């Protein structure tokens, strides 16, 4: 939660406040980018672009929206654009990237599936479905906050989230049955 | 209630979106439907897995990595906001720059900063405001010029002669600045311009001096060429520059304190700066 006072100072032209604000949100911005784009490299690119955009557009933020949804709107827009552009040439490189990031990322969690299994399943979702799942689970957003971030109607958000979860459930179930999982 | 409807309740349950009545309906159904019970378990497990996805962090500070870019943005902004912070009215236009044998006469004096030898200007500090014309013949016959006319429009002005109320007799030999070099070639005009002008939009832009007594603008004459012009608050033309073709950049600034206009013309690698001091013209009025 970014302090409203810090936002106001940043908007008033206090550069130190604006930099401090960017430092507070950089992890959140990166996390969204990482789970939508599926690899560290693209996530860093997108997060840099998002923070630069926030730096230059801080004036355009209006308090009627939540700051966190304004930030997530910027980063998800950039990610969805990137996602569309990179789509034709995903496969091999991205696959390698998974193993590379795996060691940093995976945690010991008692869970039915590994984080890697789940992320691979998320990567099979359409961009908007990914974005909804990421905002719901990595940013802990409500339906309303997701709707505000993505500029989608509330019912569309629910429908995307429900379909995405059903699809993930199916993918993971197939995966489990296929016995690939160690 | 069919199973499809129940699955929606399951999803909303995961998001804590059910009221107690809906929650009860879900549990009743799940207890009597083994397929839905299994699905409910799988979805809860999935949701739990999603909640526990690692909260990844960037490998290095993203803010640190973009600092050079942010500094660059700040610099650009500073440059862009210069006109707003300074009292100078600044105009950048792309206007070209071939002098058609015309005469640029200044009101008081002209400082020239020309690169190379393309530009040769006399320099003088006449006592009185003096007129400009767009023809060398007119300029060299200053004393016979017509009396001051009222300015009533950029283009129209170019067809008239504007004179201060006092004679400028005897000043022409030293009082105007005559172009004496070769005109820059058309080939040179295509490179190195700062800003390209949208000729369609130029006519209605004017640049008033800080004290509001004068207005400078770049006007297009009947030959399709451009001239820097200054009119006073009664619409009298007090200065008209030499003609310029498209493809140069003209940068116009009013001085804050003095009734003085500085304009710089860039074309290719050439540039020339002119200072038009209107103090004497003001004293005459």
Coordinates of C-alpha atoms in Angstrom, one line a residue:
Chain A
X1 CA 0.0 0.0 0.0
X2 CA 1.6 3.2 -1.1
X3 CA 0.9 6.1 1.2
X4 CA -1.4 8.7 -0.4
X5 CA 0.9 11.4 0.9
X6 CA 3.8 10.0 -1.1
X7 CA 1.6 9.9 -4.2
X8 CA 0.7 13.5 -3.7
X9 CA 4.2 14.6 -3.2
X10 CA 5.2 12.7 -6.3
X11 CA 2.5 14.4 -8.3
X12 CA 3.5 17.8 -7.0
X13 CA 6.9 17.3 -8.6
X14 CA 8.9 15.9 -5.7
X15 CA 11.3 13.7 -7.6
X16 CA 12.6 11.9 -4.5
X17 CA 9.1 11.0 -3.6
X18 CA 8.4 9.7 -7.1
X19 CA 11.5 7.5 -7.0
X20 CA 10.6 6.2 -3.5
X21 CA 7.2 5.4 -4.9
X22 CA 8.6 3.5 -7.8
X23 CA 10.8 1.5 -5.4
X24 CA 7.7 0.6 -3.4
X25 CA 5.8 -0.8 -6.4
X26 CA 8.6 -2.3 -8.4
X27 CA 8.2 -5.8 -7.0
X28 CA 4.5 -5.8 -7.6
X29 CA 5.0 -4.6 -11.1
X30 CA 7.6 -7.2 -11.8
X31 CA 5.5 -10.0 -10.3
X32 CA 2.6 -9.3 -12.6
X33 CA 4.9 -9.1 -15.6
X34 CA 6.7 -12.3 -14.7
X35 CA 3.5 -14.4 -14.4
X36 CA 1.8 -12.9 -17.5
X37 CA 4.9 -13.1 -19.8
X38 CA 6.3 -16.3 -18.2
X39 CA 10.0 -15.5 -18.1
X40 CA 12.4 -13.2 -16.3
X41 CA 13.8 -11.4 -19.4
X42 CA 10.5 -10.2 -20.8
X43 CA 9.3 -9.5 -17.3
X44 CA 12.2 -7.1 -16.7
X45 CA 11.6 -5.4 -20.0
X46 CA 7.9 -4.9 -19.3
X47 CA 8.5 -3.8 -15.7
X48 CA 11.1 -1.2 -16.8
X49 CA 8.7 0.1 -19.4
X50 CA 5.9 0.3 -16.9
X51 CA 7.9 2.1 -14.3
X52 CA 9.1 4.6 -16.8
X53 CA 5.6 5.2 -18.0
X54 CA 4.5 5.7 -14.3
X55 CA 7.3 8.1 -13.9
X56 CA 6.3 10.2 -16.8
X57 CA 2.5 9.9 -16.4
X58 CA 2.2 10.3 -12.6
X59 CA 0.3 13.5 -13.3
X60 CA -2.5 11.6 -15.0
X61 CA -3.3 9.5 -12.0
X62 CA -6.6 10.6 -10.4
X63 CA -7.5 9.7 -6.9
X64 CA -10.9 8.4 -7.9
X65 CA -9.1 5.2 -8.9
X66 CA -7.0 3.1 -6.5
X67 CA -3.4 3.7 -7.1
X68 CA -2.6 0.0 -7.1
X69 CA -5.2 -0.7 -9.8
X70 CA -3.8 2.3 -11.9
X71 CA -0.3 0.8 -11.6
X72 CA -1.5 -2.7 -12.5
X73 CA -3.5 -1.3 -15.5
X74 CA -0.3 0.1 -16.9
X75 CA 1.8 -3.0 -16.4
X76 CA -0.9 -5.4 -17.7
X77 CA -1.4 -3.3 -20.8
X78 CA 2.3 -3.4 -21.6
X79 CA 2.4 -7.2 -20.9
X80 CA -0.6 -8.0 -23.0
X81 CA 0.9 -5.9 -25.9
X82 CA 4.2 -7.8 -25.5
X83 CA 2.4 -11.1 -25.2
X84 CA 0.6 -10.5 -28.5
X85 CA 3.8 -9.5 -30.3
X86 CA 5.9 -12.4 -28.9
X87 CA 3.3 -15.1 -29.4
X88 CA 4.3 -16.5 -32.8
X89 CA 7.8 -17.3 -31.5
X90 CA 7.3 -18.6 -28.0
X91 CA 8.2 -22.2 -27.6
X92 CA 11.9 -23.3 -27.3
X93 CA 13.5 -20.2 -25.8
X94 CA 10.7 -19.7 -23.3
X95 CA 10.9 -23.4 -22.4
X96 CA 14.6 -23.1 -21.6
X97 CA 13.9 -20.0 -19.6
X98 CA 11.7 -21.9 -17.3
X99 CA 14.4 -24.2 -16.1
X100 CA 16.7 -21.3 -15.7
X101 CA 14.4 -19.4 -13.4
X102 CA 13.2 -22.5 -11.6
X103 CA 15.9 -22.6 -9.0
X104 CA 15.4 -19.0 -7.9
X105 CA 11.7 -19.2 -7.8
X106 CA 10.6 -22.5 -6.5
X107 CA 9.8 -22.8 -2.9
X108 CA 9.2 -25.7 -0.7
X109 CA 5.4 -25.8 -0.6
X110 CA 3.1 -28.5 0.3
X111 CA 1.1 -28.5 -2.7
X112 CA -0.6 -30.8 -5.2
X113 CA 1.4 -29.4 -8.0
X114 CA 4.8 -27.7 -8.2
X115 CA 4.9 -24.0 -9.0
X116 CA 6.5 -24.9 -12.3
X117 CA 3.5 -27.1 -13.2
X118 CA 1.2 -24.3 -12.4
X119 CA 3.1 -21.7 -14.3
X120 CA 3.3 -23.9 -17.3
X121 CA -0.4 -24.3 -17.2
X122 CA -0.9 -20.5 -16.8
X123 CA 1.2 -20.1 -19.9
X124 CA -1.3 -22.0 -21.9
X125 CA -4.1 -19.5 -21.0
X126 CA -5.1 -16.6 -23.3
X127 CA -3.5 -13.2 -22.3
X128 CA -6.6 -11.7 -20.6
X129 CA -7.2 -14.9 -18.6
X130 CA -3.7 -14.9 -17.4
X131 CA -3.9 -11.3 -16.4
X132 CA -7.1 -12.0 -14.4
X133 CA -5.5 -14.9 -12.6
X134 CA -2.4 -13.0 -11.9
X135 CA -4.2 -10.0 -10.4
X136 CA -6.5 -12.3 -8.4
X137 CA -3.7 -14.5 -7.0
X138 CA -0.4 -12.6 -7.1
X139 CA -1.9 -9.1 -6.4
X140 CA -4.8 -10.4 -4.2
X141 CA -7.2 -8.1 -6.1
X142 CA -11.0 -8.3 -5.8
X143 CA -13.2 -8.7 -8.8
X144 CA -13.8 -5.0 -8.8
X145 CA -10.2 -4.1 -8.6
X146 CA -9.4 -6.5 -11.4
X147 CA -12.2 -5.0 -13.5
X148 CA -10.8 -1.5 -12.8
X149 CA -7.2 -2.6 -13.7
X150 CA -8.1 -4.3 -17.0
X151 CA -11.0 -2.0 -18.0
X152 CA -13.3 -4.9 -18.2
X153 CA -16.9 -5.3 -16.9
X154 CA -17.2 -7.1 -13.6
X155 CA -19.1 -10.0 -15.1
X156 CA -16.4 -10.4 -17.8
X157 CA -13.8 -10.6 -15.0
X158 CA -15.7 -13.3 -13.2
X159 CA -16.3 -15.2 -16.4
X160 CA -12.6 -15.0 -17.4
X161 CA -11.5 -16.0 -13.9
X162 CA -13.9 -19.0 -13.7
X163 CA -13.0 -20.2 -17.1
X164 CA -9.3 -19.8 -16.4
X165 CA -9.5 -21.8 -13.2
X166 CA -11.5 -24.5 -14.9
X167 CA -9.0 -24.7 -17.7
X168 CA -6.1 -24.8 -15.3
X169 CA -7.8 -27.5 -13.3
X170 CA -8.3 -29.5 -16.5
X171 CA -4.7 -29.0 -17.6
X172 CA -3.2 -30.0 -14.3
X173 CA -5.5 -33.0 -14.0
X174 CA -4.4 -34.2 -17.5
X175 CA -0.8 -33.6 -16.4
X176 CA -1.3 -35.6 -13.3
X177 CA -2.9 -38.5 -15.2
X178 CA -0.2 -38.4 -17.8
X179 CA 2.2 -39.3 -15.0
X180 CA 4.8 -36.8 -16.2
X181 CA 5.0 -35.3 -12.8
X182 CA 7.8 -36.7 -10.7
Chain B
X1 CA -30.1 -26.6 -9.5
X2 CA -27.9 -28.2 -12.1
X3 CA -24.2 -29.0 -11.8
X4 CA -23.2 -26.2 -14.1
X5 CA -24.8 -23.6 -11.8
X6 CA -23.1 -25.3 -8.9
X7 CA -19.7 -25.0 -10.5
X8 CA -20.2 -21.2 -10.7
X9 CA -21.0 -21.3 -7.0
X10 CA -17.8 -23.2 -6.4
X11 CA -15.8 -20.5 -8.2
X12 CA -17.5 -17.7 -6.3
X13 CA -16.9 -19.7 -3.1
X14 CA -13.2 -19.7 -3.8
X15 CA -13.3 -15.9 -4.1
X16 CA -15.4 -15.6 -0.9
X17 CA -18.3 -14.2 -2.9
X18 CA -21.1 -16.3 -1.5
X19 CA -23.7 -15.3 0.9
X20 CA -24.8 -17.8 3.6
X21 CA -27.8 -18.9 1.6
X22 CA -25.7 -19.6 -1.5
X23 CA -23.1 -21.3 0.5
X24 CA -25.7 -23.6 2.0
X25 CA -27.0 -24.5 -1.5
X26 CA -23.5 -25.3 -2.6
X27 CA -22.8 -27.7 0.2
X28 CA -26.1 -29.4 -0.1
X29 CA -25.5 -30.1 -3.7
X30 CA -21.9 -31.3 -3.2
X31 CA -23.0 -33.7 -0.6
X32 CA -25.3 -35.4 -2.9
X33 CA -23.3 -35.2 -6.1
X34 CA -19.9 -37.0 -6.1
X35 CA -18.8 -35.5 -9.4
X36 CA -19.3 -32.0 -8.1
X37 CA -17.7 -32.9 -4.8
X38 CA -14.5 -34.1 -6.6
X39 CA -14.5 -31.0 -8.8
X40 CA -14.9 -28.8 -5.7
X41 CA -11.9 -30.4 -4.1
X42 CA -9.8 -30.0 -7.2
X43 CA -10.7 -26.4 -7.6
X44 CA -10.0 -25.7 -4.0
X45 CA -6.6 -27.3 -4.3
X46 CA -5.8 -25.4 -7.5
X47 CA -6.9 -22.1 -5.8
X48 CA -4.7 -23.0 -2.9
X49 CA -1.8 -23.7 -5.2
X50 CA -2.3 -20.4 -7.0
X51 CA -2.3 -18.5 -3.7
X52 CA 1.0 -20.1 -2.9
X53 CA 2.8 -19.3 -6.1
X54 CA 6.2 -17.8 -5.3
X55 CA 6.1 -14.0 -4.9
X56 CA 9.0 -13.6 -7.3
X57 CA 11.2 -10.5 -7.1
X58 CA 13.3 -8.9 -9.8
X59 CA 16.9 -10.2 -9.9
X60 CA 18.1 -6.6 -9.5
X61 CA 16.6 -3.3 -8.7
X62 CA 14.5 -2.1 -11.7
X63 CA 14.4 1.4 -10.4
X64 CA 18.2 1.5 -10.3
X65 CA 18.3 0.1 -13.8
X66 CA 16.1 2.8 -15.3
X67 CA 17.8 5.7 -13.5
X68 CA 19.8 6.8 -16.5
X69 CA 16.6 6.8 -18.6
X70 CA 14.8 8.8 -15.9
X71 CA 17.6 11.4 -15.9
X72 CA 17.4 11.7 -19.6
X73 CA 13.6 12.2 -19.4
X74 CA 14.2 15.0 -16.8
X75 CA 16.7 16.7 -19.0
X76 CA 14.4 16.6 -22.0
X77 CA 11.6 18.0 -19.9
X78 CA 13.7 20.8 -18.6
X79 CA 14.6 21.8 -22.1
X80 CA 11.0 21.5 -23.2
X81 CA 9.8 23.7 -20.3
X82 CA 12.3 26.4 -20.8
X83 CA 9.9 28.7 -22.6
X84 CA 7.4 28.3 -19.8
X85 CA 9.9 29.0 -17.1
X86 CA 11.6 31.9 -18.8
X87 CA 9.8 35.0 -19.9
X88 CA 10.9 34.4 -23.4
X89 CA 8.3 33.5 -25.9
X90 CA 9.9 31.0 -28.1
X91 CA 9.0 29.9 -31.5
X92 CA 10.5 27.3 -33.6
X93 CA 9.5 27.0 -37.1
X94 CA 10.8 25.5 -40.1
X95 CA 11.0 28.1 -42.8
X96 CA 13.6 28.2 -45.4
X97 CA 15.9 30.6 -45.9
X98 CA 16.9 31.7 -49.2
X99 CA 17.2 35.4 -49.3
X100 CA 15.9 36.6 -52.5
X101 CA 18.1 39.6 -52.8
X102 CA 15.9 41.3 -50.3
X103 CA 16.9 43.5 -47.6
X104 CA 16.5 42.8 -43.9
X105 CA 16.3 46.0 -42.1
X106 CA 16.3 46.2 -38.3
X107 CA 14.7 48.7 -36.2
X108 CA 17.8 49.4 -34.3
X109 CA 20.6 47.1 -35.0
X110 CA 21.3 43.6 -36.0
X111 CA 23.8 41.3 -34.4
X112 CA 24.9 38.6 -36.7
X113 CA 26.2 35.2 -35.8
X114 CA 26.7 33.5 -39.1
X115 CA 28.7 30.5 -39.7
X116 CA 30.8 30.4 -42.7
X117 CA 30.9 33.2 -45.2
X118 CA 27.5 32.7 -46.7
X119 CA 26.2 35.6 -44.7
X120 CA 27.4 39.1 -44.9
X121 CA 25.6 41.7 -43.1
X122 CA 26.4 45.3 -42.4
X123 CA 25.9 46.3 -38.8
X124 CA 24.6 49.5 -37.5
X125 CA 22.7 51.1 -34.7
X126 CA 20.4 53.6 -36.3
X127 CA 18.6 56.1 -34.1
X128 CA 15.2 55.4 -35.3
X129 CA 13.0 52.5 -36.2
X130 CA 13.2 51.8 -39.7
X131 CA 11.2 49.8 -42.1
X132 CA 11.7 46.6 -43.8
X133 CA 10.6 45.7 -47.2
X134 CA 10.7 42.6 -49.2
X135 CA 12.3 44.1 -52.2
X136 CA 15.8 45.4 -52.5
X137 CA 14.7 48.2 -54.7
X138 CA 12.4 49.5 -52.1
X139 CA 14.8 49.2 -49.4
X140 CA 17.5 51.1 -51.2
X141 CA 15.1 53.9 -51.8
X142 CA 14.1 54.3 -48.2
X143 CA 13.6 58.0 -48.1
X144 CA 11.0 57.8 -50.7
X145 CA 9.0 55.2 -49.0
X146 CA 5.4 55.4 -48.3
X147 CA 4.1 56.6 -45.0
X148 CA 3.2 54.1 -42.4
X149 CA 0.2 52.0 -43.1
X150 CA -2.0 50.1 -40.8
X151 CA -1.4 46.5 -40.6
X152 CA -4.5 44.5 -41.2
X153 CA -3.3 41.0 -41.9
X154 CA -0.1 39.0 -42.3
X155 CA -0.3 38.6 -46.0
X156 CA -1.7 42.0 -46.8
X157 CA 1.0 43.6 -44.9
X158 CA 3.6 42.2 -47.2
X159 CA 2.2 44.2 -50.0
X160 CA 2.3 47.4 -48.2
X161 CA 5.1 49.6 -47.0
X162 CA 5.4 50.3 -43.4
X163 CA 7.3 53.3 -42.1
X164 CA 7.9 54.8 -38.7
X165 CA 6.7 58.3 -38.5
X166 CA 10.2 59.8 -38.7
X167 CA 12.3 59.8 -41.7
X168 CA 15.0 57.3 -42.1
X169 CA 16.8 59.5 -44.5
X170 CA 20.5 58.9 -44.6
X171 CA 20.5 55.7 -42.8
X172 CA 20.2 53.3 -45.6
X173 CA 23.8 53.0 -46.4
X174 CA 24.6 51.8 -43.0
X175 CA 21.2 51.2 -41.4
X176 CA 20.2 48.1 -43.2
X177 CA 21.9 44.9 -43.6
X178 CA 22.3 43.6 -47.1
X179 CA 22.8 40.1 -48.0
X180 CA 25.9 39.9 -50.0
X181 CA 26.8 36.2 -50.3
X182 CA 25.5 33.4 -52.4
X183 CA 22.2 32.1 -51.3
X184 CA 22.4 28.7 -49.7
X185 CA 21.7 26.1 -52.3
X186 CA 18.5 24.2 -52.3
X187 CA 20.5 21.0 -51.9
X188 CA 21.8 22.2 -48.6
X189 CA 18.4 23.0 -47.3
X190 CA 17.3 19.5 -46.7
X191 CA 19.5 18.5 -43.8
X192 CA 19.9 19.2 -40.1
X193 CA 16.7 21.0 -39.3
X194 CA 15.4 21.1 -35.8
X195 CA 11.7 21.2 -36.4
X196 CA 9.8 20.9 -39.5
X197 CA 7.0 23.4 -39.8
X198 CA 3.5 22.5 -40.7
X199 CA 2.9 25.2 -43.2
X200 CA -0.9 24.7 -43.0
X201 CA -0.9 25.8 -39.4
X202 CA 1.5 28.7 -39.3
X203 CA -0.8 31.6 -40.2
X204 CA -2.8 32.0 -37.1
X205 CA 0.1 31.8 -34.7
X206 CA 1.5 34.9 -33.3
X207 CA 3.9 35.7 -30.5
X208 CA 3.2 38.7 -28.4
X209 CA 6.0 40.5 -26.6
X210 CA 6.0 40.3 -22.8
X211 CA 4.7 43.8 -22.5
X212 CA 2.1 43.2 -25.1
X213 CA 3.1 46.1 -27.2
X214 CA 4.3 44.1 -30.1
X215 CA 3.5 40.9 -31.9
X216 CA 5.9 38.8 -33.9
X217 CA 4.9 36.2 -36.3
X218 CA 6.1 34.3 -39.3
X219 CA 4.0 35.1 -42.3
X220 CA 3.8 33.6 -45.7
X221 CA 3.8 36.0 -48.5
X222 CA 2.2 35.8 -51.9
X223 CA 5.2 34.1 -53.3
X224 CA 4.9 31.3 -50.8
X225 CA 8.0 32.5 -48.9
X226 CA 8.3 33.3 -45.3
X227 CA 9.2 36.4 -43.4
X228 CA 9.5 37.3 -39.7
X229 CA 7.3 40.3 -39.0
X230 CA 6.6 42.5 -36.1
X231 CA 3.6 44.7 -35.6
X232 CA 2.9 47.1 -32.8
X233 CA -0.2 47.3 -30.7
X234 CA -1.9 49.5 -33.2
X235 CA -1.3 47.1 -36.0
X236 CA 1.6 49.0 -37.6
X237 CA 4.3 47.0 -39.1
X238 CA 7.6 47.9 -37.5
X239 CA 9.8 45.1 -39.0
X240 CA 9.7 42.7 -41.8
X241 CA 12.6 40.4 -42.4
X242 CA 14.1 39.1 -45.6
X243 CA 12.3 36.3 -47.3
X244 CA 12.9 32.7 -46.5
X245 CA 11.9 29.6 -48.3
X246 CA 10.5 26.5 -46.6
X247 CA 12.9 24.1 -44.9
X248 CA 14.8 26.3 -42.5
X249 CA 14.1 26.6 -38.8
X250 CA 13.3 29.9 -37.3
X251 CA 13.6 30.3 -33.6
X252 CA 12.1 33.5 -32.2
X253 CA 12.4 34.8 -28.7
X254 CA 11.2 38.0 -27.0
X255 CA 13.4 39.4 -24.4
X256 CA 11.7 39.8 -21.0
X257 CA 12.9 43.3 -20.1
X258 CA 13.7 45.0 -23.4
X259 CA 11.4 45.5 -26.3
X260 CA 13.7 43.3 -28.3
X261 CA 13.2 40.3 -30.5
X262 CA 15.9 37.8 -31.2
X263 CA 15.4 35.4 -34.0
X264 CA 17.7 32.8 -35.4
X265 CA 17.4 31.2 -38.7
X266 CA 18.9 27.7 -39.2
X267 CA 19.4 26.1 -42.5
X268 CA 21.6 23.2 -43.0
X269 CA 24.8 23.9 -41.2
X270 CA 24.3 27.7 -41.5
X271 CA 22.7 29.8 -38.9
X272 CA 22.2 33.5 -38.5
X273 CA 20.9 35.4 -35.5
X274 CA 19.2 38.7 -35.6
X275 CA 18.4 41.0 -32.7
X276 CA 15.7 43.5 -33.4
X277 CA 15.7 46.2 -30.9
X278 CA 12.4 48.1 -30.8
X279 CA 13.3 50.6 -28.0
X280 CA 13.7 53.5 -30.5
X281 CA 10.5 52.6 -32.3
X282 CA 8.8 52.8 -29.0
X283 CA 10.3 56.2 -28.2
X284 CA 9.1 57.5 -31.5
X285 CA 5.6 56.8 -30.8

